[in-house]
Amino acid sequence: MAFQRVPFLDIFKDASGGNIKTPNNEFLDEGDIPVVDQGQNLVAGYVNDKSKACKSSPPVIVFGDHTRAIKYVDFEFAMGADGTKVLVPKIEADLKYLFHALKNIDLPSAGYSRHYKFLKETEIPLPLLAEQRRIAAILDAADALRAKRREAIAQLDAFLQSTFIEMFGDPATNPKGWETRSLGEILKVRSGDGLTAKEMAPGGLFSVYGGNGINGYHDRYMFEEPKIILGRVGVYCGAIHLTKPRSWVTDNALYVRELLLPIDTLYLVEALKAANLNQYASQAAQPLISGGRIYPVRISLPPLDLQRRFAAIVESVEKQKARMQAHLAELDALFASLQHRAFNGEL
């Protein structure tokens, strides 16, 4: 069944104007009104001021102008600041279908530049309303399976965090009285090497890491061995990852280039996560982390044999995660196939 393709601007209205935008430094951990911004998480924080609630009645679609994130928001919310776009339909249509259709669009990446200019030039396949609802229901059901698998993976991460606390205590209070050292005494970091999207190789064998983890592939690598990396700039400041062997690290991340004291790598990864290094980022419009900002941060140094016992648990959990992630990849492939068929009139 062939669908008519309708220009984006004939379907959507930008309803962002006239709303109060809340900057990150005003977010609360709890509150009456969730804040939806352009980050990857659905809710970024909270506010209590009712005047900050978005004027558009839910549901709406939120688009991240810098991040290209697309969110379906079916509750009252306040807008985040920079890069948050609120989109509402100008025509009668199923908003969940439109959400899936937007998620199916492959927008070009312009880095931290703005992307709404690209979205405005797109077209959306638009079947009859009943067909929109049928397609949305199928995609919702498939997406729910992916969400359950991601939740199971997240529970494994939470298990590691709780195991870390049980074995080593809260890093903020160090109740077990472990020796502590500053990060500057433990390690040295360096910025990765820049690599533009054009320089990546989609069919490359080696993972390219930025501040948010793997963001592409390349036909060359920088390091033979795994590296601990820290998100250096933007919304992923302070995020911690351990790369795969033979990977590339871009200049959106710092990597640990040298360990100055005996310490288990897997223990160090969790200790850095527990240190919440994003709190030491500069408070400019574009947050930034550097070695100088994190070197004074102190972490615990428990006995090396205890660190290694924890590392063995991590390795066991990571094997379980790998199996779950393989299943998630299968579900992602199924979902992508359903998307392709749905928006080409074949579902």
XYZ file of C-alpha atoms in Angstrom:
347
model
C 0.000 0.000 0.000
C 1.545 3.311 -1.081
C 1.291 6.196 1.388
C 1.216 9.841 0.455
C 4.269 11.716 1.715
C 3.437 14.988 3.453
C 5.954 17.788 4.203
C 6.912 18.036 7.874
C 5.766 21.673 8.108
C 2.293 20.699 6.841
C 1.966 18.277 9.769
C 3.765 19.881 12.707
C 3.791 23.237 14.449
C 6.680 24.383 16.618
C 4.954 25.204 19.916
C 8.131 26.026 21.846
C 7.611 29.780 21.935
C 5.988 31.476 24.900
C 7.127 28.821 27.396
C 9.510 29.382 30.288
C 12.706 27.386 29.736
C 14.480 25.930 32.750
C 18.314 25.725 32.723
C 20.108 22.674 34.118
C 21.293 24.477 37.237
C 17.652 24.963 38.328
C 16.682 21.274 38.068
C 15.568 19.587 41.290
C 16.010 15.892 42.134
C 12.326 15.754 43.083
C 9.407 18.048 42.433
C 5.873 18.549 41.146
C 6.635 18.996 37.452
C 9.098 16.867 35.430
C 11.531 18.724 33.178
C 11.973 17.358 29.654
C 15.049 18.621 27.839
C 17.063 17.556 24.806
C 19.054 14.887 26.661
C 18.622 11.151 26.111
C 16.621 10.524 29.316
C 12.891 11.205 29.168
C 12.978 13.250 32.395
C 16.034 15.360 33.220
C 14.893 16.799 36.570
C 12.011 18.564 38.282
C 10.633 21.998 39.151
C 7.887 23.128 41.530
C 6.914 26.406 39.851
C 3.584 25.800 38.054
C 4.205 28.800 35.783
C 7.006 26.821 34.119
C 4.649 24.096 32.844
C 4.550 23.844 29.057
C 1.440 25.536 27.648
C 0.776 22.776 25.101
C -1.544 20.058 26.390
C -0.008 16.592 26.337
C 0.689 14.435 24.480
C 3.357 16.269 22.480
C 6.642 15.393 20.831
C 9.884 16.913 22.123
C 12.825 17.222 19.733
C 16.425 17.857 20.792
C 17.793 20.462 18.396
C 21.397 19.649 19.266
C 21.057 15.961 20.168
C 18.394 14.797 17.643
C 16.612 13.050 20.560
C 12.887 12.502 19.906
C 10.524 11.929 22.837
C 6.819 11.194 23.183
C 5.616 13.110 26.245
C 2.133 12.307 27.553
C 2.287 14.163 30.875
C 2.508 17.760 32.107
C 6.107 18.943 31.941
C 8.414 21.950 31.949
C 10.773 22.633 29.061
C 14.507 22.364 29.396
C 16.557 25.273 28.154
C 18.880 25.143 25.176
C 17.779 23.039 22.204
C 14.356 21.853 23.424
C 11.631 21.941 20.744
C 7.964 21.151 21.428
C 6.106 19.812 18.379
C 2.322 19.495 18.090
C 0.291 18.296 15.078
C -1.519 20.802 12.863
C -3.719 18.065 11.381
C -5.792 15.189 12.703
C -3.308 12.345 13.135
C -2.229 9.676 15.609
C 0.618 11.298 17.536
C 2.195 7.945 18.452
C 2.359 7.104 14.749
C 3.978 10.474 14.028
C 6.450 9.840 16.843
C 7.505 6.534 15.297
C 7.676 8.136 11.857
C 10.025 10.839 13.162
C 12.173 8.229 14.908
C 12.487 6.477 11.549
C 14.009 9.546 9.862
C 17.781 9.403 9.445
C 18.788 12.992 10.150
C 22.366 13.984 9.277
C 24.622 14.742 12.224
C 25.935 18.281 12.515
C 27.741 17.698 15.813
C 26.570 20.127 18.480
C 25.040 22.391 15.839
C 21.258 22.610 15.382
C 19.273 19.954 13.524
C 15.717 21.311 13.344
C 16.656 22.926 10.029
C 17.079 19.393 8.626
C 13.909 18.053 10.234
C 11.845 20.845 8.649
C 12.879 19.665 5.189
C 11.686 16.071 5.627
C 8.484 14.373 4.509
C 6.407 11.884 6.481
C 4.434 8.952 4.992
C 0.832 9.456 6.072
C -1.758 6.670 5.693
C -5.368 6.908 6.842
C -5.934 7.451 10.569
C -7.020 3.846 11.264
C -3.861 2.561 9.562
C -1.737 4.984 11.580
C -3.179 3.559 14.776
C -2.617 -0.035 13.663
C 1.011 0.650 12.777
C 1.610 2.541 16.029
C 0.214 -0.384 18.051
C 2.522 -2.885 16.330
C 5.596 -0.710 16.799
C 4.661 0.033 20.421
C 4.423 -3.700 21.178
C 7.806 -4.426 19.557
C 9.405 -1.473 21.308
C 8.055 -2.682 24.672
C 10.027 -5.927 24.258
C 13.192 -3.907 23.690
C 12.424 -1.788 26.753
C 12.090 -4.899 28.948
C 15.455 -6.198 27.762
C 17.092 -2.819 28.383
C 15.544 -2.787 31.866
C 17.041 -6.214 32.598
C 20.463 -4.947 31.509
C 20.030 -1.867 33.698
C 19.205 -4.132 36.651
C 22.551 -5.878 36.188
C 24.261 -2.485 36.309
C 22.312 -1.664 39.475
C 23.408 -5.006 40.956
C 27.057 -4.077 40.359
C 26.544 -0.707 41.999
C 24.913 -2.258 45.066
C 27.640 -4.918 45.242
C 30.270 -2.180 45.112
C 28.614 -0.372 48.043
C 28.246 -3.611 50.006
C 31.916 -4.534 49.567
C 33.530 -1.101 49.850
C 30.984 1.168 51.541
C 29.658 4.529 50.413
C 32.573 6.348 48.719
C 31.299 9.711 49.998
C 31.653 8.705 53.670
C 34.185 5.817 53.460
C 32.651 4.013 56.484
C 35.181 1.164 56.265
C 38.094 3.559 56.615
C 39.970 2.556 53.483
C 43.067 4.460 52.458
C 42.170 7.250 50.010
C 44.207 8.874 47.274
C 43.539 11.722 44.874
C 42.975 10.805 41.243
C 46.069 12.837 40.409
C 48.085 10.350 42.483
C 46.409 7.371 40.811
C 46.157 8.179 37.111
C 46.845 10.544 34.257
C 44.329 11.366 31.533
C 44.603 12.733 28.011
C 42.070 13.886 25.435
C 41.327 11.519 22.562
C 41.913 12.336 18.901
C 39.248 14.119 16.865
C 37.407 12.088 14.253
C 34.595 13.642 12.212
C 31.547 11.699 11.078
C 32.873 11.814 7.505
C 36.109 10.155 8.606
C 34.346 7.191 10.205
C 33.888 3.947 8.303
C 30.388 2.445 8.754
C 31.766 -0.993 7.918
C 34.881 -0.567 10.054
C 35.993 -3.288 12.432
C 36.959 -1.034 15.324
C 34.674 0.874 17.706
C 34.902 4.655 17.986
C 34.140 5.999 21.465
C 32.990 9.481 22.400
C 31.644 10.774 25.688
C 28.454 8.690 25.352
C 30.157 5.383 24.524
C 30.336 3.859 21.037
C 29.251 6.376 18.408
C 30.664 4.845 15.251
C 33.261 2.588 13.676
C 36.588 3.037 11.944
C 39.041 0.966 9.934
C 41.886 1.941 12.286
C 42.295 1.960 16.057
C 44.309 3.980 18.565
C 44.804 1.434 21.356
C 45.410 -2.310 21.400
C 44.193 -2.656 25.003
C 40.909 -1.479 26.605
C 40.929 2.059 27.984
C 38.912 3.763 30.699
C 37.328 6.868 29.192
C 35.473 9.855 30.683
C 33.011 12.041 28.810
C 34.818 15.368 28.426
C 32.252 17.818 27.071
C 28.518 18.537 26.908
C 25.665 16.462 28.300
C 27.892 13.375 28.744
C 30.473 15.099 30.941
C 31.890 12.640 33.444
C 30.264 9.519 31.938
C 32.558 6.518 32.430
C 33.112 3.683 29.942
C 35.611 0.883 29.458
C 36.369 0.513 25.768
C 36.681 -2.695 23.846
C 40.174 -3.745 22.763
C 41.358 -2.058 19.558
C 39.239 1.073 19.780
C 39.432 4.741 18.856
C 38.719 7.506 21.410
C 37.593 10.899 20.065
C 38.305 14.283 21.603
C 34.837 14.244 23.193
C 36.377 11.996 25.836
C 39.410 11.749 28.082
C 41.178 8.423 28.391
C 43.312 7.076 31.233
C 46.747 6.962 29.621
C 48.706 5.864 32.700
C 48.103 4.293 36.118
C 50.526 5.542 38.757
C 49.595 3.092 41.537
C 48.591 -0.600 41.615
C 44.805 -0.661 41.151
C 42.420 -3.070 39.429
C 40.954 -1.577 36.257
C 37.423 -2.925 36.803
C 37.417 -1.647 40.382
C 38.598 1.747 39.145
C 35.773 1.944 36.601
C 33.137 1.528 39.327
C 34.970 3.849 41.709
C 35.005 6.576 39.055
C 31.294 6.061 38.394
C 30.620 6.347 42.130
C 32.598 9.602 42.285
C 30.027 11.389 40.045
C 32.710 13.311 38.177
C 30.153 15.364 36.224
C 29.779 17.574 39.306
C 33.312 18.863 38.715
C 32.617 20.081 35.177
C 32.812 23.772 34.356
C 29.465 25.547 34.634
C 29.670 27.222 31.229
C 26.967 26.829 28.562
C 29.025 23.877 27.286
C 30.138 21.917 30.409
C 33.735 20.734 30.273
C 35.867 18.320 32.306
C 39.647 18.357 32.350
C 42.355 16.503 34.221
C 42.951 19.547 36.378
C 39.315 19.530 37.489
C 39.205 15.875 38.514
C 42.733 15.216 39.790
C 41.936 16.557 43.318
C 38.985 14.117 43.691
C 39.783 11.399 46.236
C 38.686 7.764 45.960
C 39.146 4.768 48.247
C 41.938 2.251 47.726
C 40.848 -1.017 49.390
C 43.255 -3.979 49.431
C 44.111 -5.181 45.940
C 42.864 -8.717 46.603
C 39.415 -7.325 47.515
C 39.419 -5.198 44.365
C 40.148 -8.353 42.368
C 37.304 -10.242 44.038
C 34.988 -7.457 42.935
C 36.509 -7.580 39.428
C 35.652 -11.305 39.192
C 32.011 -10.471 39.974
C 32.088 -7.752 37.319
C 33.414 -10.187 34.723
C 30.628 -12.686 35.511
C 27.950 -9.990 35.269
C 29.432 -8.664 32.036
C 29.110 -12.111 30.460
C 25.407 -12.121 31.364
C 25.074 -8.604 29.961
C 26.746 -9.684 26.726
C 24.131 -12.436 26.260
C 21.311 -9.997 26.984
C 22.789 -7.401 24.671
C 22.988 -9.970 21.885
C 19.271 -10.659 22.369
C 18.595 -6.924 22.448
C 20.455 -6.585 19.145
C 18.115 -9.199 17.661
C 15.104 -7.262 18.958
C 16.562 -4.033 17.550
C 16.954 -5.684 14.157
C 13.347 -6.911 14.304
C 12.138 -3.432 15.247
C 14.131 -1.838 12.421
C 12.601 -4.306 9.968
C 9.100 -3.503 11.222
C 9.830 0.229 10.914
C 11.054 -0.158 7.350
C 7.998 -2.174 6.361
C 5.624 0.122 8.261
C 6.719 3.321 6.562
C 6.990 1.737 3.143
C 3.425 0.424 3.162
C 4.459 -3.228 3.601
C 3.333 -3.974 7.153
